[in-house]
Tab-separated table of C-alpha atoms and ligand atoms in Angstrom:
chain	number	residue	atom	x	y	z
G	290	UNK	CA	27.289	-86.146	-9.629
G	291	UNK	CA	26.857	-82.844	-8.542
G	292	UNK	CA	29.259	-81.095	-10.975
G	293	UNK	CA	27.105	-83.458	-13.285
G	294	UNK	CA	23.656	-82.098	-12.380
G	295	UNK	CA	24.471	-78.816	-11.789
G	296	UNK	CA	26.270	-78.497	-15.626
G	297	UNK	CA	22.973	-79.830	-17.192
G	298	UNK	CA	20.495	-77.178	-14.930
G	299	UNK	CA	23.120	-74.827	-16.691
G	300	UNK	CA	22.478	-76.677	-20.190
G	301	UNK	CA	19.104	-76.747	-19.731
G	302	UNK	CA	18.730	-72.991	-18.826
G	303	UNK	CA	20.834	-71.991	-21.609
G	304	UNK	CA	18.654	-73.921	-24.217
G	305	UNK	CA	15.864	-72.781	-23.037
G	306	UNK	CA	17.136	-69.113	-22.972
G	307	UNK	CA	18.180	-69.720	-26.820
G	308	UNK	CA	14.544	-71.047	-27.618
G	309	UNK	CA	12.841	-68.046	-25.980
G	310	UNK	CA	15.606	-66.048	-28.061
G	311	UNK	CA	14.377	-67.592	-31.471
G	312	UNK	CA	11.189	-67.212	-30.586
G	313	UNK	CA	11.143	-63.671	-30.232
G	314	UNK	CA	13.184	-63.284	-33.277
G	315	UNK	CA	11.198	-65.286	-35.384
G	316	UNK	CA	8.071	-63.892	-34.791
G	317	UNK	CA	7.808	-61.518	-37.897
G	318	UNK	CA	8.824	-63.925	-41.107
G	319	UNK	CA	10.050	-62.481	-44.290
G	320	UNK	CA	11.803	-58.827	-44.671
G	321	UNK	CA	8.796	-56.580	-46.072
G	322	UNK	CA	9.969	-53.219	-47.653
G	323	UNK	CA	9.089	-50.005	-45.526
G	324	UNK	CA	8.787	-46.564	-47.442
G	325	UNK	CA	9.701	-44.110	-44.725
G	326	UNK	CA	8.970	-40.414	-44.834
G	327	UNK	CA	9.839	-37.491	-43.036
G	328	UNK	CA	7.046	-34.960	-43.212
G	329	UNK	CA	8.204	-31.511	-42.458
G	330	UNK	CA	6.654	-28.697	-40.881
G	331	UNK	CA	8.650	-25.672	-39.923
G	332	UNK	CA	7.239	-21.945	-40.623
G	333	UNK	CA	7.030	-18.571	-39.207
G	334	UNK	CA	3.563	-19.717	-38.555
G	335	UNK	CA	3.512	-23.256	-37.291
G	336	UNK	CA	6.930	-21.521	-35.270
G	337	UNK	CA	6.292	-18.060	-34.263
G	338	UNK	CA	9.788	-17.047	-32.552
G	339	UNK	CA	11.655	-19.968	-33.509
G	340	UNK	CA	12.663	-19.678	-37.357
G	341	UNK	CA	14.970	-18.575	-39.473
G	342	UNK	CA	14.816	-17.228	-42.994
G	343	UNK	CA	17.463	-20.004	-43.898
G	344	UNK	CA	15.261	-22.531	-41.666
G	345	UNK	CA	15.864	-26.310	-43.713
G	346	UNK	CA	16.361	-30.039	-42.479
G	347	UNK	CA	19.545	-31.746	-43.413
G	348	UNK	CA	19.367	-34.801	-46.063
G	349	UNK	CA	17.417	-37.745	-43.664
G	350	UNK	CA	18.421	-41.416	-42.911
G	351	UNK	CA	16.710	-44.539	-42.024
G	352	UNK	CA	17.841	-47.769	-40.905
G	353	UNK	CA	16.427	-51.332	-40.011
G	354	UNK	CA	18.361	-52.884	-37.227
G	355	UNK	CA	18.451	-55.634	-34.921
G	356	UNK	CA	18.426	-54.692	-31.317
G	357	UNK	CA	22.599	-55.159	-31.369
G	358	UNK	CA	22.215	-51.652	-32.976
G	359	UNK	CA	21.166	-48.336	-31.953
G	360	UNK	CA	21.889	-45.235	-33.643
G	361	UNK	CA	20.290	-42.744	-31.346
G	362	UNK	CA	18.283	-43.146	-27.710
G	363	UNK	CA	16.731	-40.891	-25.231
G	364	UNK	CA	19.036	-40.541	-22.022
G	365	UNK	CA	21.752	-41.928	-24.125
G	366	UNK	CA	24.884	-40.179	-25.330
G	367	UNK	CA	25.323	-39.239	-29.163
G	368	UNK	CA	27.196	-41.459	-31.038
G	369	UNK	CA	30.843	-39.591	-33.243
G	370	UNK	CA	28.068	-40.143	-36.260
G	371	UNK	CA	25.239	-38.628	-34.732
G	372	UNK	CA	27.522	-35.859	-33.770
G	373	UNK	CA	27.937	-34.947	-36.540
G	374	UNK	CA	24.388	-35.506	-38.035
G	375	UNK	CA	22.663	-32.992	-35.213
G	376	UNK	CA	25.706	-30.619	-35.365
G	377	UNK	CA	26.800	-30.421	-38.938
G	378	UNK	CA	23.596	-32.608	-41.373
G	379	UNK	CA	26.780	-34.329	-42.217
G	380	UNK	CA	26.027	-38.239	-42.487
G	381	UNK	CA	29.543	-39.185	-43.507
G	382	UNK	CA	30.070	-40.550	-40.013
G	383	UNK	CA	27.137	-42.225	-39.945
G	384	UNK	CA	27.283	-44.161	-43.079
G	385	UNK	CA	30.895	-45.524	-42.048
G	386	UNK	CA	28.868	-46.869	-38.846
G	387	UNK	CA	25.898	-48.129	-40.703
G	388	UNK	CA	28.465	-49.655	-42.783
G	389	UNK	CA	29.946	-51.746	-40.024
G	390	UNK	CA	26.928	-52.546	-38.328
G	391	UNK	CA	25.965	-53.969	-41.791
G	392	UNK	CA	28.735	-56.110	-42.302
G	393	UNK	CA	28.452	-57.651	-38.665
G	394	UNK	CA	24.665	-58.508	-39.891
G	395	UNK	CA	22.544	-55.647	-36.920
G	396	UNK	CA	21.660	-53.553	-40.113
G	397	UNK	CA	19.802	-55.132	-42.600
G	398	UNK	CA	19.084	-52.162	-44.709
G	399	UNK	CA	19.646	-48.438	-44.554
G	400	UNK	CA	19.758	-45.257	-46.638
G	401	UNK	CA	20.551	-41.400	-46.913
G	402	UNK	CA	18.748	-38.757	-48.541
G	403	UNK	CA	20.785	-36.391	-51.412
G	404	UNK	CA	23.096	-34.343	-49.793
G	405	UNK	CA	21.845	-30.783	-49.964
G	406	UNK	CA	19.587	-28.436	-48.005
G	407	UNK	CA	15.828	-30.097	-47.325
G	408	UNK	CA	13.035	-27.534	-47.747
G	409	UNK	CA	11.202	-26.992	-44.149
G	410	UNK	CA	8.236	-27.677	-45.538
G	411	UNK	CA	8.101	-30.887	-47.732
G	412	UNK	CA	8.080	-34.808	-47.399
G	413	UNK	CA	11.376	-36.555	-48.058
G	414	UNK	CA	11.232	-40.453	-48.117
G	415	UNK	CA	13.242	-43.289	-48.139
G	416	UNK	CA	13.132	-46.945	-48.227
G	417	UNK	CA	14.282	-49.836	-46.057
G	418	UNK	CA	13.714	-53.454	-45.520
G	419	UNK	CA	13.485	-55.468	-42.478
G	420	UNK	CA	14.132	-58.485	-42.028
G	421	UNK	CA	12.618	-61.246	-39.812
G	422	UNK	CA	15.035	-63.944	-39.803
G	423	UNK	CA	17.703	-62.136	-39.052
G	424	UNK	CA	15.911	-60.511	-36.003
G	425	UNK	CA	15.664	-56.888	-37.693
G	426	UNK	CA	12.795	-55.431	-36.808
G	427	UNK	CA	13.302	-52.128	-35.625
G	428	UNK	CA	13.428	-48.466	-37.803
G	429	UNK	CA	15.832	-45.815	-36.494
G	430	UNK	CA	16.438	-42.389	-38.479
G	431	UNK	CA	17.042	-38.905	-38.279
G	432	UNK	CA	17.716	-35.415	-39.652
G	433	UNK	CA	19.011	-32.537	-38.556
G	434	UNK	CA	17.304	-29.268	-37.774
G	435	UNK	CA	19.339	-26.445	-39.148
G	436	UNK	CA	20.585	-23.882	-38.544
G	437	UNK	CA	20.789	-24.729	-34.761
G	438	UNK	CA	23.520	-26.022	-32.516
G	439	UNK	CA	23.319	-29.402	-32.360
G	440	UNK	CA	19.202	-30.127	-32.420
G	441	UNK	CA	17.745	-33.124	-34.407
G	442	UNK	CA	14.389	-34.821	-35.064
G	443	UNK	CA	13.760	-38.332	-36.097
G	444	UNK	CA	12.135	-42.066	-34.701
G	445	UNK	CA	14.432	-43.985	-32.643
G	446	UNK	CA	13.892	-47.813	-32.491
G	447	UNK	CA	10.208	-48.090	-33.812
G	448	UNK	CA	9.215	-52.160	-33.781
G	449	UNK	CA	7.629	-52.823	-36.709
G	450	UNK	CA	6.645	-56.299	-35.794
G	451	UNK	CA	3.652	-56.516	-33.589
G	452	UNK	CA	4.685	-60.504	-32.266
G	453	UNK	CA	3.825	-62.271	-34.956
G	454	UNK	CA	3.010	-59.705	-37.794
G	455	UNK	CA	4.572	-56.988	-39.732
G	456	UNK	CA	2.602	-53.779	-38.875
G	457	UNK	CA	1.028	-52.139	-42.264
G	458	UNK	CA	2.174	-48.287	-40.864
G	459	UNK	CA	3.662	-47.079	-38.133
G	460	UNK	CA	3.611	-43.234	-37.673
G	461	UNK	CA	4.865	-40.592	-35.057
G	462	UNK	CA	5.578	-36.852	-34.113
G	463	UNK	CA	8.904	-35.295	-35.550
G	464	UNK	CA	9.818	-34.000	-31.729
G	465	UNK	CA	13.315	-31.824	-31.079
G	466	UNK	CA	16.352	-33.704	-29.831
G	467	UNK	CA	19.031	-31.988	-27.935
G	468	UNK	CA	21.740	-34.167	-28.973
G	469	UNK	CA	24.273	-33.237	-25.484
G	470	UNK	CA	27.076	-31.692	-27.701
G	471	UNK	CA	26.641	-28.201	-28.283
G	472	UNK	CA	25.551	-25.712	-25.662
G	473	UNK	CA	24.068	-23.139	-27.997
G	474	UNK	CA	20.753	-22.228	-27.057
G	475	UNK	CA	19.213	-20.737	-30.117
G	476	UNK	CA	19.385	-21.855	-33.682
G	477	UNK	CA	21.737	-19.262	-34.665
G	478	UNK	CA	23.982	-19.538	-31.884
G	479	UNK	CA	28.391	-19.495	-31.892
G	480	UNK	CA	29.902	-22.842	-31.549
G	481	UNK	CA	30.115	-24.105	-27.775
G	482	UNK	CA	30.997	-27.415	-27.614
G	483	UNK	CA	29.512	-28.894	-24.414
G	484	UNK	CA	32.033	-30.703	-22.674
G	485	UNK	CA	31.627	-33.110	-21.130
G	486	UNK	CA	28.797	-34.022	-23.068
G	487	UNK	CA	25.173	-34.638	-22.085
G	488	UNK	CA	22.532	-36.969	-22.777
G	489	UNK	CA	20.160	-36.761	-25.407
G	490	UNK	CA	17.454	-34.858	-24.482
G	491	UNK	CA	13.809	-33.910	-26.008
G	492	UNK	CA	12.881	-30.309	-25.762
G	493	UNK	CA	10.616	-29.247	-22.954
G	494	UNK	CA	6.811	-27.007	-24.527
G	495	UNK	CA	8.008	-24.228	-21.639
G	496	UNK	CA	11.485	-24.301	-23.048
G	497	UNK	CA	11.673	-20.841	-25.034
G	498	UNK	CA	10.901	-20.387	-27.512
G	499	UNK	CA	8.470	-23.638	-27.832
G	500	UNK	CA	11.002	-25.825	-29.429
G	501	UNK	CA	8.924	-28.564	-27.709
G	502	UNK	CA	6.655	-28.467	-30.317
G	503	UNK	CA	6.671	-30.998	-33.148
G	504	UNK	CA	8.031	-30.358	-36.182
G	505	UNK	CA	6.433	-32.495	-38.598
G	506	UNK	CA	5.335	-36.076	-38.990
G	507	UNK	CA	7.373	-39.455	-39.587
G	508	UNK	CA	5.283	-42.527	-41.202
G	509	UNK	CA	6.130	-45.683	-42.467
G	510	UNK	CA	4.372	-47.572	-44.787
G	511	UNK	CA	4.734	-51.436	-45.858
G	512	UNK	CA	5.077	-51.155	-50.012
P	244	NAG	C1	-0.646	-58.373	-35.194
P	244	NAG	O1	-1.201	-58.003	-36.450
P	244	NAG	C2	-2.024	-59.003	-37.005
P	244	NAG	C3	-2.414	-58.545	-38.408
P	244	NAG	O2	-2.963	-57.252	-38.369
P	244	NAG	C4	-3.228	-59.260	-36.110
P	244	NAG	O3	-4.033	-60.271	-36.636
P	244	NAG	C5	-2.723	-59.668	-34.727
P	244	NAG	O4	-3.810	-59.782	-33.836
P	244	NAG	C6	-1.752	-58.638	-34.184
P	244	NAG	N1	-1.187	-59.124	-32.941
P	244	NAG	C7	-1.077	-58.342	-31.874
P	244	NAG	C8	-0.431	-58.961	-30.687
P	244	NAG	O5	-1.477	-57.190	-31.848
């Protein structure tokens, strides 16, 4: 009897758990487009100290994801894809884990800009879909800030449903990442791979020369 009554507490618990589970993913219903754009800011003015003549962004990406997915988090450790994103601008990396997360249903939708230099002043966008049912209702993306060592700006699990409805825009401050893999200190610095790495890390406003400061906006926009 016991075995008996504790095995349906256990049921019961576990049903319940799976309601409260469907609940929360079903709250947003239907998978709305999102048109997502980076808008850059990076001059000798907005950036006294901290630019380059060959200043640019590498080509952006955005994805909508369930919470099984997460392609970049503060105080977490860069993925081989992001990497290679806040290193290099390369996405290649990336796309092959998009990819996978896609096929194992935790991406419903993502994309890549052109390859190719991205002027640092200029509004790149790029469009994704969420998608209630299948619990995906966060936007991830990012872009490289280049030249530097491994330094990246981007959103990092924005929830685009509010609990029961799609949010119209969402909108935030392109901040610098320290991605944890390069110990280069200024945009222009040699190679040094940090070993082993670190987490990912905003910038600081005192850390020289400012790169606390925001480089840009981010804003989505149901279309
Ligand atoms: C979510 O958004 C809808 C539509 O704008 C609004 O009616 C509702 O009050 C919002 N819910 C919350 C929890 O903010």
């Amino acid at each position: 009897m016991r075995t008996t009554s504790t095995f349906l507490a256990a049921a019961g618990a576990v049903v319940a758990a799976a309601a409260l589970l469907s609940l929360a993913t079903a709250a947003c219903t239907g998978a709305p487009f999102y048109r997502v754009s980076f808008n850059f800011e990076w001059t000798p003015t907005t950036h006294p100290n901290s630019y380059e003549p060959s200043a640019h962004f590498s080509p952006i990406n955005v994805a909508a994801h369930t919470d099984a997915y997460t392609m970049w988090v503060p105080a977490g450790y860069a993925t081989p894809g992001m990497k290679d994103v806040a290193e290099t601008g390369s996405t290649a990396a990336l796309r092959t884990s998009l990819a996978a997360y896609e096929a194992a249903g935790h991406v419903t939708s993502w994309a890549t800009g052109a390859p190719g230099p991205v002027p640092p002043v200029t509004t790149e966008s790029l469009t994704v879909r969420v998608n209630g049912e299948a619990g995906a209702s966060l936007l991830s993306g990012s872009s490289m800030l280049a030249p530097s060592p491994d330094w990246f700006v981007g959103m990092s699990r924005v929830q685009l449903c509010n609990g029961t409805s799609w949010l119209s825009t969402a909108s935030g401050g392109l901040g610098l990442w320290d991605a944890g893999t390069d110990s280069g200190t200024t945009l222009t610095a040699a190679d040094v791979a940090t070993v082993p790495p670190t987490a990912i890390r905003r910038f600081g406003l005192d850390e020289f020369p400012q790169f606390g400061q925001m480089y840009g906006t981010w804003v989505a926009e149901q279309i």
